[in-house]
mmCIF file of C-alpha atoms and ligand atoms in Angstrom:
data_model
loop_
_atom_site.group_PDB
_atom_site.id
_atom_site.type_symbol
_atom_site.label_atom_id
_atom_site.label_comp_id
_atom_site.label_asym_id
_atom_site.label_seq_id
_atom_site.Cartn_x
_atom_site.Cartn_y
_atom_site.Cartn_z
ATOM 1 C CA MET A 108 51.390 3.117 134.474
ATOM 2 C CA VAL A 109 51.522 3.410 138.240
ATOM 3 C CA ASP A 110 53.541 1.583 140.907
ATOM 4 C CA LEU A 111 51.396 1.563 144.023
ATOM 5 C CA GLN A 112 53.231 -1.356 145.579
ATOM 6 C CA THR A 113 56.628 0.407 145.975
ATOM 7 C CA GLN A 114 54.878 3.497 147.275
ATOM 8 C CA TYR A 115 53.009 1.412 149.883
ATOM 9 C CA LEU A 116 56.179 -0.325 151.075
ATOM 10 C CA GLN A 117 57.782 3.120 151.758
ATOM 11 C CA ILE A 118 55.100 3.991 154.348
ATOM 12 C CA LYS A 119 53.811 0.490 155.156
ATOM 13 C CA GLN A 120 54.017 0.937 158.950
ATOM 14 C CA ASP A 121 51.895 4.080 158.959
ATOM 15 C CA ILE A 122 49.314 2.636 156.627
ATOM 16 C CA ASP A 123 49.106 -0.703 158.457
ATOM 17 C CA ARG A 124 48.795 1.057 161.778
ATOM 18 C CA GLY A 125 45.990 3.334 160.507
ATOM 19 C CA ILE A 126 44.032 0.377 159.113
ATOM 20 C CA GLN A 127 44.547 -1.654 162.318
ATOM 21 C CA GLU A 128 43.264 1.269 164.438
ATOM 22 C CA VAL A 129 40.044 1.376 162.446
ATOM 23 C CA ILE A 130 39.581 -2.389 162.775
ATOM 24 C CA ASP A 131 40.295 -2.218 166.526
ATOM 25 C CA SER A 132 37.815 0.615 166.989
ATOM 26 C CA ALA A 133 35.195 -1.027 164.739
ATOM 27 C CA ALA A 134 34.232 2.538 163.691
ATOM 28 C CA PHE A 135 34.092 1.650 160.005
ATOM 29 C CA ILE A 136 31.578 4.279 158.936
ATOM 30 C CA LYS A 137 31.830 7.934 160.026
ATOM 31 C CA GLY A 138 34.600 7.076 162.487
ATOM 32 C CA PRO A 139 37.059 9.551 163.943
ATOM 33 C CA LYS A 140 39.540 8.777 161.192
ATOM 34 C CA VAL A 141 37.243 10.358 158.642
ATOM 35 C CA SER A 142 37.006 13.645 160.523
ATOM 36 C CA GLU A 143 40.768 13.630 161.257
ATOM 37 C CA PHE A 144 41.532 13.210 157.578
ATOM 38 C CA GLN A 145 38.930 15.857 156.686
ATOM 39 C CA GLN A 146 40.649 18.367 159.012
ATOM 40 C CA HIS A 147 44.101 17.536 157.703
ATOM 41 C CA LEU A 148 42.878 17.957 154.102
ATOM 42 C CA GLU A 149 41.280 21.294 154.999
ATOM 43 C CA ALA A 150 44.640 22.419 156.410
ATOM 44 C CA TYR A 151 46.540 21.168 153.378
ATOM 45 C CA THR A 152 44.231 22.663 150.718
ATOM 46 C CA GLY A 153 43.144 25.770 152.494
ATOM 47 C CA ALA A 154 39.519 24.818 151.819
ATOM 48 C CA LYS A 155 37.103 26.084 154.489
ATOM 49 C CA HIS A 156 35.033 22.914 154.172
ATOM 50 C CA VAL A 157 36.064 19.448 153.019
ATOM 51 C CA ILE A 158 33.232 16.966 152.623
ATOM 52 C CA PRO A 159 34.476 13.386 152.224
ATOM 53 C CA VAL A 160 32.337 11.264 149.895
ATOM 54 C CA GLY A 161 32.342 7.868 148.199
ATOM 55 C CA ASN A 162 34.197 8.737 144.987
ATOM 56 C CA GLY A 163 34.949 11.608 142.623
ATOM 57 C CA THR A 164 31.914 11.016 140.436
ATOM 58 C CA ASP A 165 29.640 11.265 143.517
ATOM 59 C CA ALA A 166 31.446 14.466 144.494
ATOM 60 C CA LEU A 167 30.562 16.000 141.117
ATOM 61 C CA GLN A 168 26.966 14.750 141.331
ATOM 62 C CA ILE A 169 26.403 16.044 144.901
ATOM 63 C CA ALA A 170 27.981 19.415 143.956
ATOM 64 C CA LEU A 171 25.547 19.809 141.072
ATOM 65 C CA MET A 172 22.568 18.588 143.157
ATOM 66 C CA ALA A 173 23.333 21.325 145.717
ATOM 67 C CA LEU A 174 22.996 24.137 143.144
ATOM 68 C CA GLY A 175 19.264 23.852 142.805
ATOM 69 C CA LEU A 176 19.327 23.530 139.016
ATOM 70 C CA LYS A 177 16.259 22.596 136.980
ATOM 71 C CA PRO A 178 15.883 20.156 134.095
ATOM 72 C CA GLY A 179 17.065 21.854 130.900
ATOM 73 C CA ASP A 180 19.533 24.110 132.699
ATOM 74 C CA GLU A 181 22.791 24.040 130.761
ATOM 75 C CA VAL A 182 26.126 23.033 132.229
ATOM 76 C CA ILE A 183 29.294 23.673 130.216
ATOM 77 C CA THR A 184 32.041 21.010 130.266
ATOM 78 C CA PRO A 185 35.025 20.269 128.013
ATOM 79 C CA THR A 186 34.512 17.553 125.444
ATOM 80 C CA PHE A 187 38.008 16.173 126.051
ATOM 81 C CA THR A 188 37.788 14.673 129.590
ATOM 82 C CA PHE A 189 36.870 11.581 131.534
ATOM 83 C CA ILE A 190 33.183 10.687 131.074
ATOM 84 C CA ALA A 191 32.221 11.298 134.684
ATOM 85 C CA THR A 192 32.330 15.071 134.227
ATOM 86 C CA ALA A 193 29.365 15.039 131.794
ATOM 87 C CA GLU A 194 27.756 11.850 133.081
ATOM 88 C CA VAL A 195 26.500 13.428 136.291
ATOM 89 C CA VAL A 196 25.086 16.397 134.336
ATOM 90 C CA ALA A 197 23.106 14.023 132.149
ATOM 91 C CA LEU A 198 22.035 11.857 135.096
ATOM 92 C CA LEU A 199 20.516 14.875 136.818
ATOM 93 C CA GLY A 200 18.411 15.774 133.792
ATOM 94 C CA LEU A 201 20.527 18.861 133.119
ATOM 95 C CA THR A 202 21.814 19.594 129.650
ATOM 96 C CA PRO A 203 25.527 19.088 129.116
ATOM 97 C CA VAL A 204 26.936 21.647 126.718
ATOM 98 C CA VAL A 205 30.342 20.476 125.570
ATOM 99 C CA VAL A 206 33.019 22.795 124.301
ATOM 100 C CA ASP A 207 36.400 22.484 122.745
ATOM 101 C CA VAL A 208 39.777 22.583 124.485
ATOM 102 C CA ASP A 209 43.053 24.417 124.023
ATOM 103 C CA TRP A 210 45.629 22.668 121.908
ATOM 104 C CA ALA A 211 48.595 23.705 124.067
ATOM 105 C CA THR A 212 47.304 22.952 127.552
ATOM 106 C CA MET A 213 44.539 20.481 126.604
ATOM 107 C CA ASN A 214 42.288 22.295 129.148
ATOM 108 C CA ILE A 215 38.907 23.820 128.433
ATOM 109 C CA SER A 216 39.063 26.806 126.064
ATOM 110 C CA VAL A 217 37.843 30.056 127.583
ATOM 111 C CA ASP A 218 36.831 31.407 124.159
ATOM 112 C CA ALA A 219 34.802 28.238 123.578
ATOM 113 C CA ILE A 220 33.037 28.693 126.923
ATOM 114 C CA ARG A 221 32.211 32.293 126.090
ATOM 115 C CA ARG A 222 30.650 31.253 122.779
ATOM 116 C CA ALA A 223 28.593 28.514 124.449
ATOM 117 C CA ILE A 224 26.948 30.674 127.128
ATOM 118 C CA THR A 225 23.187 31.084 126.649
ATOM 119 C CA PRO A 226 20.410 32.424 128.900
ATOM 120 C CA ARG A 227 19.946 28.799 130.087
ATOM 121 C CA THR A 228 23.590 28.375 131.149
ATOM 122 C CA LYS A 229 23.810 27.889 134.936
ATOM 123 C CA ALA A 230 27.223 26.402 135.596
ATOM 124 C CA ILE A 231 30.634 25.662 134.181
ATOM 125 C CA VAL A 232 32.571 22.513 135.135
ATOM 126 C CA PRO A 233 36.217 23.157 134.157
ATOM 127 C CA VAL A 234 38.406 20.086 134.380
ATOM 128 C CA HIS A 235 41.995 20.518 135.565
ATOM 129 C CA LEU A 236 43.088 17.923 133.020
ATOM 130 C CA PHE A 237 46.155 15.779 133.636
ATOM 131 C CA GLY A 238 47.114 17.825 136.745
ATOM 132 C CA GLN A 239 47.188 21.477 135.898
ATOM 133 C CA CYS A 240 44.467 24.089 136.502
ATOM 134 C CA ALA A 241 42.431 25.441 133.646
ATOM 135 C CA ASP A 242 42.563 29.199 132.983
ATOM 136 C CA MET A 243 40.603 29.938 136.121
ATOM 137 C CA GLU A 244 41.083 33.667 136.319
ATOM 138 C CA ALA A 245 39.344 34.148 132.947
ATOM 139 C CA ILE A 246 36.723 31.490 133.759
ATOM 140 C CA LEU A 247 35.895 33.174 137.099
ATOM 141 C CA GLU A 248 35.519 36.461 135.302
ATOM 142 C CA LEU A 249 33.119 34.970 132.769
ATOM 143 C CA ALA A 250 31.163 33.310 135.538
ATOM 144 C CA ARG A 251 30.814 36.553 137.453
ATOM 145 C CA GLU A 252 29.739 38.412 134.331
ATOM 146 C CA HIS A 253 26.990 35.839 133.548
ATOM 147 C CA ASN A 254 26.138 34.876 137.141
ATOM 148 C CA LEU A 255 27.216 31.210 136.747
ATOM 149 C CA TYR A 256 28.351 28.630 139.214
ATOM 150 C CA ILE A 257 31.776 27.040 138.849
ATOM 151 C CA VAL A 258 32.260 23.472 139.938
ATOM 152 C CA GLU A 259 35.895 22.447 139.424
ATOM 153 C CA ASP A 260 36.632 18.919 138.430
ATOM 154 C CA ALA A 261 39.895 18.674 140.324
ATOM 155 C CA CYS A 262 39.957 14.859 140.305
ATOM 156 C CA GLN A 263 43.388 14.823 138.577
ATOM 157 C CA ALA A 264 44.859 17.938 140.159
ATOM 158 C CA ILE A 265 44.943 17.769 143.963
ATOM 159 C CA GLY A 266 47.806 19.874 145.185
ATOM 160 C CA ALA A 267 48.155 21.978 141.992
ATOM 161 C CA LYS A 268 48.479 25.674 142.783
ATOM 162 C CA TYR A 269 46.960 28.535 140.818
ATOM 163 C CA THR A 270 48.304 32.085 141.131
ATOM 164 C CA PHE A 271 46.056 35.036 140.178
ATOM 165 C CA SER A 272 47.483 38.146 138.636
ATOM 166 C CA ASP A 273 47.070 39.945 142.014
ATOM 167 C CA GLY A 274 49.448 37.394 143.536
ATOM 168 C CA ARG A 275 46.928 35.324 145.441
ATOM 169 C CA THR A 276 47.517 31.559 145.239
ATOM 170 C CA LEU A 277 44.799 28.987 145.640
ATOM 171 C CA GLN A 278 44.800 25.232 145.298
ATOM 172 C CA ALA A 279 42.970 23.318 142.628
ATOM 173 C CA GLY A 280 39.457 22.625 143.855
ATOM 174 C CA THR A 281 39.274 25.698 146.118
ATOM 175 C CA ILE A 282 38.960 28.315 143.369
ATOM 176 C CA GLY A 283 35.353 28.002 142.193
ATOM 177 C CA HIS A 284 32.141 27.788 144.234
ATOM 178 C CA ILE A 285 32.703 24.079 144.642
ATOM 179 C CA GLY A 286 35.593 21.746 143.851
ATOM 180 C CA CYS A 287 35.599 17.987 143.514
ATOM 181 C CA THR A 288 38.394 15.433 143.813
ATOM 182 C CA SER A 289 38.840 11.689 143.607
ATOM 183 C CA PHE A 290 40.954 9.332 145.721
ATOM 184 C CA PHE A 291 40.798 6.495 143.142
ATOM 185 C CA PRO A 292 43.970 4.415 143.730
ATOM 186 C CA SER A 293 45.859 5.792 140.727
ATOM 187 C CA LYS A 294 44.988 9.421 141.404
ATOM 188 C CA ASN A 295 47.744 11.636 142.888
ATOM 189 C CA LEU A 296 46.356 11.125 146.383
ATOM 190 C CA GLY A 297 44.871 7.655 146.050
ATOM 191 C CA CYS A 298 43.340 5.314 148.590
ATOM 192 C CA TYR A 299 43.018 1.535 148.338
ATOM 193 C CA GLY A 300 39.488 1.493 147.019
ATOM 194 C CA ASP A 301 37.054 4.302 146.169
ATOM 195 C CA GLY A 302 37.022 7.714 147.743
ATOM 196 C CA GLY A 303 36.447 11.371 146.954
ATOM 197 C CA ALA A 304 35.950 14.804 148.485
ATOM 198 C CA ILE A 305 34.187 18.054 147.859
ATOM 199 C CA PHE A 306 35.639 21.501 148.703
ATOM 200 C CA THR A 307 33.827 24.751 149.294
ATOM 201 C CA SER A 308 34.192 27.962 151.258
ATOM 202 C CA ASP A 309 30.405 28.527 151.281
ATOM 203 C CA ASP A 310 28.845 27.480 154.607
ATOM 204 C CA ASP A 311 25.361 26.993 153.210
ATOM 205 C CA LEU A 312 26.508 24.917 150.241
ATOM 206 C CA ALA A 313 28.714 22.850 152.590
ATOM 207 C CA ALA A 314 25.781 22.105 154.906
ATOM 208 C CA LYS A 315 23.555 21.241 151.968
ATOM 209 C CA MET A 316 26.138 18.940 150.373
ATOM 210 C CA ARG A 317 26.767 17.163 153.668
ATOM 211 C CA ALA A 318 23.012 16.564 153.922
ATOM 212 C CA ILE A 319 22.646 15.414 150.301
ATOM 213 C CA ALA A 320 25.563 12.958 150.780
ATOM 214 C CA ASN A 321 23.682 11.615 153.834
ATOM 215 C CA HIS A 322 20.285 10.748 152.280
ATOM 216 C CA GLY A 323 19.283 14.379 152.260
ATOM 217 C CA CYS A 324 18.983 14.827 156.026
ATOM 218 C CA PHE A 325 20.323 17.356 158.486
ATOM 219 C CA VAL A 326 18.634 15.515 161.362
ATOM 220 C CA ARG A 327 18.612 11.758 161.307
ATOM 221 C CA TYR A 328 15.452 10.277 159.828
ATOM 222 C CA HIS A 329 14.176 13.736 158.764
ATOM 223 C CA HIS A 330 14.793 14.078 155.072
ATOM 224 C CA ASP A 331 14.747 17.585 153.596
ATOM 225 C CA PHE A 332 15.998 16.657 150.114
ATOM 226 C CA VAL A 333 16.173 13.575 147.927
ATOM 227 C CA GLY A 334 19.768 12.673 148.642
ATOM 228 C CA VAL A 335 22.244 9.917 148.050
ATOM 229 C CA ASN A 336 24.395 7.672 150.193
ATOM 230 C CA SER A 337 27.980 8.618 149.602
ATOM 231 C CA ARG A 338 30.630 8.178 152.264
ATOM 232 C CA LEU A 339 34.367 7.861 152.513
ATOM 233 C CA ASP A 340 34.838 4.850 154.755
ATOM 234 C CA SER A 341 37.150 4.948 157.791
ATOM 235 C CA ILE A 342 39.726 2.504 156.426
ATOM 236 C CA GLN A 343 40.186 4.569 153.267
ATOM 237 C CA ALA A 344 40.381 7.741 155.390
ATOM 238 C CA ALA A 345 43.109 6.115 157.492
ATOM 239 C CA ILE A 346 45.073 5.244 154.370
ATOM 240 C CA LEU A 347 44.670 8.746 152.972
ATOM 241 C CA ASP A 348 45.686 10.300 156.301
ATOM 242 C CA ALA A 349 48.882 8.318 156.203
ATOM 243 C CA LYS A 350 49.588 9.383 152.642
ATOM 244 C CA LEU A 351 48.623 13.084 152.851
ATOM 245 C CA PRO A 352 51.851 14.140 154.710
ATOM 246 C CA HIS A 353 53.747 12.753 151.687
ATOM 247 C CA LEU A 354 51.662 14.404 148.977
ATOM 248 C CA ASN A 355 54.143 17.194 148.364
ATOM 249 C CA GLU A 356 56.985 14.658 148.001
ATOM 250 C CA TYR A 357 54.827 12.654 145.629
ATOM 251 C CA ILE A 358 54.105 15.765 143.564
ATOM 252 C CA ALA A 359 57.839 16.594 143.494
ATOM 253 C CA ALA A 360 58.652 13.059 142.338
ATOM 254 C CA ARG A 361 56.123 13.316 139.513
ATOM 255 C CA GLN A 362 57.496 16.701 138.523
ATOM 256 C CA ALA A 363 61.053 15.289 138.470
ATOM 257 C CA ALA A 364 59.982 12.432 136.218
ATOM 258 C CA ALA A 365 58.191 14.984 133.940
ATOM 259 C CA ALA A 366 61.365 17.065 133.782
ATOM 260 C CA TYR A 367 63.341 14.003 132.713
ATOM 261 C CA TYR A 368 60.801 13.248 129.984
ATOM 262 C CA ASP A 369 60.718 16.924 128.839
ATOM 263 C CA HIS A 370 64.493 17.012 128.599
ATOM 264 C CA ALA A 371 64.778 13.648 126.752
ATOM 265 C CA PHE A 372 62.121 14.614 124.205
ATOM 266 C CA SER A 373 63.025 18.250 123.707
ATOM 267 C CA GLY A 374 63.638 19.199 120.102
ATOM 268 C CA ASN A 375 62.182 15.999 118.647
ATOM 269 C CA LYS A 376 60.035 16.984 115.722
ATOM 270 C CA HIS A 377 57.493 14.189 116.371
ATOM 271 C CA ILE A 378 56.853 15.024 119.980
ATOM 272 C CA LEU A 379 55.125 17.927 121.706
ATOM 273 C CA VAL A 380 55.712 17.711 125.447
ATOM 274 C CA PRO A 381 53.002 19.047 127.846
ATOM 275 C CA GLU A 382 52.753 22.846 127.795
ATOM 276 C CA HIS A 383 52.117 24.760 130.969
ATOM 277 C CA GLU A 384 49.110 26.800 131.899
ATOM 278 C CA PRO A 385 51.030 29.936 132.841
ATOM 279 C CA GLN A 386 49.265 30.584 136.158
ATOM 280 C CA SER A 387 49.191 26.946 137.378
ATOM 281 C CA THR A 388 51.701 24.450 138.678
ATOM 282 C CA HIS A 389 51.452 21.025 137.097
ATOM 283 C CA VAL A 390 51.189 17.974 139.367
ATOM 284 C CA TYR A 391 51.354 15.511 136.453
ATOM 285 C CA HIS A 392 48.538 13.116 137.108
ATOM 286 C CA GLN A 393 49.425 12.151 133.591
ATOM 287 C CA TYR A 394 52.425 12.930 131.392
ATOM 288 C CA THR A 395 50.789 13.223 128.035
ATOM 289 C CA LEU A 396 52.572 13.644 124.708
ATOM 290 C CA ARG A 397 51.043 14.991 121.519
ATOM 291 C CA LEU A 398 52.543 13.027 118.630
ATOM 292 C CA ILE A 399 52.973 14.648 115.248
ATOM 293 C CA ASP A 400 53.043 12.523 112.068
ATOM 294 C CA VAL A 401 53.368 9.383 114.116
ATOM 295 C CA ASP A 402 51.315 6.198 114.050
ATOM 296 C CA ARG A 403 50.369 6.608 117.681
ATOM 297 C CA ASP A 404 48.745 3.188 118.070
ATOM 298 C CA ALA A 405 51.762 1.426 116.515
ATOM 299 C CA LEU A 406 54.060 3.254 118.960
ATOM 300 C CA LYS A 407 51.807 2.285 121.819
ATOM 301 C CA ALA A 408 51.956 -1.380 120.718
ATOM 302 C CA HIS A 409 55.723 -1.200 120.333
ATOM 303 C CA LEU A 410 56.094 0.131 123.880
ATOM 304 C CA GLN A 411 53.738 -2.527 125.188
ATOM 305 C CA GLU A 412 55.972 -5.185 123.584
ATOM 306 C CA LYS A 413 58.985 -3.734 125.402
ATOM 307 C CA GLY A 414 56.996 -3.966 128.698
ATOM 308 C CA ILE A 415 56.213 -0.246 128.831
ATOM 309 C CA PRO A 416 52.593 0.550 129.497
ATOM 310 C CA ALA A 417 51.325 3.607 127.605
ATOM 311 C CA MET A 418 47.736 4.748 127.541
ATOM 312 C CA VAL A 419 45.461 6.928 125.419
ATOM 313 C CA TYR A 420 43.589 9.390 127.629
ATOM 314 C CA TYR A 421 41.083 9.917 125.951
ATOM 315 C CA PRO A 422 40.504 8.172 122.611
ATOM 316 C CA VAL A 423 36.906 9.450 122.076
ATOM 317 C CA PRO A 424 35.734 12.934 122.952
ATOM 318 C CA LEU A 425 32.352 13.193 124.753
ATOM 319 C CA HIS A 426 30.471 14.483 121.713
ATOM 320 C CA MET A 427 31.436 11.371 119.802
ATOM 321 C CA GLN A 428 30.450 8.907 122.548
ATOM 322 C CA LYS A 429 27.503 6.654 121.668
ATOM 323 C CA ALA A 430 25.691 7.332 124.957
ATOM 324 C CA TYR A 431 26.026 11.136 124.469
ATOM 325 C CA GLN A 432 24.971 11.394 120.878
ATOM 326 C CA ASP A 433 23.121 14.600 120.433
ATOM 327 C CA PRO A 434 21.672 16.210 117.342
ATOM 328 C CA ARG A 435 23.402 19.450 118.401
ATOM 329 C CA TYR A 436 26.839 17.938 117.829
ATOM 330 C CA LYS A 437 28.574 16.030 115.090
ATOM 331 C CA GLU A 438 32.083 14.826 114.284
ATOM 332 C CA GLY A 439 34.181 17.824 113.208
ATOM 333 C CA ASP A 440 32.531 20.281 115.630
ATOM 334 C CA PHE A 441 35.382 20.225 118.131
ATOM 335 C CA PRO A 442 38.522 19.932 115.994
ATOM 336 C CA VAL A 443 41.088 20.389 118.768
ATOM 337 C CA ALA A 444 39.580 17.676 120.988
ATOM 338 C CA GLU A 445 39.277 15.369 117.980
ATOM 339 C CA ARG A 446 42.874 15.960 116.987
ATOM 340 C CA LEU A 447 44.040 15.371 120.571
ATOM 341 C CA ALA A 448 42.012 12.147 120.787
ATOM 342 C CA ALA A 449 43.935 10.949 117.745
ATOM 343 C CA CYS A 450 47.457 11.983 118.795
ATOM 344 C CA VAL A 451 47.848 11.857 122.609
ATOM 345 C CA LEU A 452 49.806 9.207 124.420
ATOM 346 C CA SER A 453 50.391 9.142 128.184
ATOM 347 C CA LEU A 454 53.596 7.576 129.489
ATOM 348 C CA PRO A 455 54.091 5.838 132.834
ATOM 349 C CA MET A 456 53.871 8.460 135.602
ATOM 350 C CA HIS A 457 54.099 7.731 139.287
ATOM 351 C CA THR A 458 56.091 8.494 142.416
ATOM 352 C CA CYS A 459 58.645 5.687 142.160
ATOM 353 C CA LEU A 460 60.061 6.008 138.608
ATOM 354 C CA ASP A 461 63.851 5.776 138.778
ATOM 355 C CA GLU A 462 66.363 7.055 136.275
ATOM 356 C CA GLU A 463 66.956 3.618 134.806
ATOM 357 C CA GLN A 464 63.238 3.188 134.060
ATOM 358 C CA LEU A 465 62.914 6.686 132.689
ATOM 359 C CA LYS A 466 65.925 6.115 130.404
ATOM 360 C CA TYR A 467 64.495 2.839 129.180
ATOM 361 C CA ILE A 468 61.136 4.447 128.427
ATOM 362 C CA THR A 469 62.504 7.516 126.674
ATOM 363 C CA ASP A 470 65.127 5.500 124.745
ATOM 364 C CA SER A 471 62.375 3.158 123.570
ATOM 365 C CA VAL A 472 60.182 6.007 122.364
ATOM 366 C CA LEU A 473 63.021 7.848 120.612
ATOM 367 C CA GLU A 474 64.454 4.682 119.012
ATOM 368 C CA TRP A 475 61.068 3.889 117.471
ATOM 369 C CA LEU A 476 60.647 7.439 116.140
ATOM 370 C CA SER A 477 64.152 7.587 114.604
HETATM 371 C C1 LIG B 1036 38.887 10.054 138.127
HETATM 372 C C2 LIG B 1036 38.088 11.143 137.566
HETATM 373 C C3 LIG B 1036 36.765 11.316 137.954
HETATM 374 C C4 LIG B 1036 35.950 10.324 138.760
HETATM 375 O O1 LIG B 1036 36.508 9.890 139.880
HETATM 376 P P1 LIG B 1036 36.025 8.500 140.555
HETATM 377 O O2 LIG B 1036 36.567 8.558 141.926
HETATM 378 O O3 LIG B 1036 36.643 7.389 139.719
HETATM 379 O O4 LIG B 1036 34.554 8.496 140.523
HETATM 380 C C5 LIG B 1036 36.104 12.414 137.427
HETATM 381 N N1 LIG B 1036 36.676 13.280 136.652
HETATM 382 C C6 LIG B 1036 37.968 13.155 136.220
HETATM 383 C C7 LIG B 1036 38.566 14.157 135.328
HETATM 384 C C8 LIG B 1036 38.705 12.069 136.688
HETATM 385 O O5 LIG B 1036 39.977 11.879 136.299
#
């Protein structure tokens, strides 16, 4: 699905030098590389504060911890997403309220959010699924109307740009009160282990989240909150700092591969290619087809046989997960998510796909469907 080896070889010298500098300095934790990367990421994203943390799941957890929510407070998330989005809500004793998604964009449905808001609702966690922003203008408006926090799950969407109807453009993760991203190796900006970051423009929330990520202390050994230990280590920061200057090229390479796929599949009655959220760019963390009247799993197996990895993100919506069973929800409650879970297929997507590979992949899909 991803070719991290070729991408590494293209910038091997920079990455190796960054890692070596950390080893030579022995500043493995909270070293200068971490603050350098933080500043570079602030400049890239336009976020006032970037808080590097241990991974994307921690980012989401720390964000929710900072909001001062109480057990029983409701947090709205899409049911069609990676489990981490709702996991942290449940872990904190908050109540995940899952809602359906939009068939075209696969992102959280604004109408579904509106219907799910109750007096106990305190926050919305929209997920910018597969690399394009959810309908943030409408979500912000709902949040303002009902006085709700927005924590963006931008783990798949770093670098995606969202343009408001007044012409302002903001990056994924910098639109809500807090944004979260992941540097998991296969993410669009991936390190060589675990990593993540939190974005906010709110000075108080930033200070509080820094403290929570550091065992809940502003001053060493003086603990104001129950916190966690979540850090981006210096070696990962050095790797990310070497890759960040290339992120726009990486996004362009993904968009070029997506354009090839779109063109090859256009007009095929069995394939719906990804549709665009009108106000967002798409950075294609995944290129995900919706297959119509196709035995999806048989196609996946056929591709596997031809040496083409294809993956189902995600086969089971949250409300149908064993661990998240809840008397409030049953199969059939979220028909769009359930239909997507049955028909989506993600094709290989990375920064080093060449035309020969793309042709082989698309020919193999089309040949099986014909
Ligand atoms: C990857 C991902 C996460 C979690 O990131 P980790 O760094 O693996 O903890 C959360 N939400 C979504 C949507 C993701 O894709």
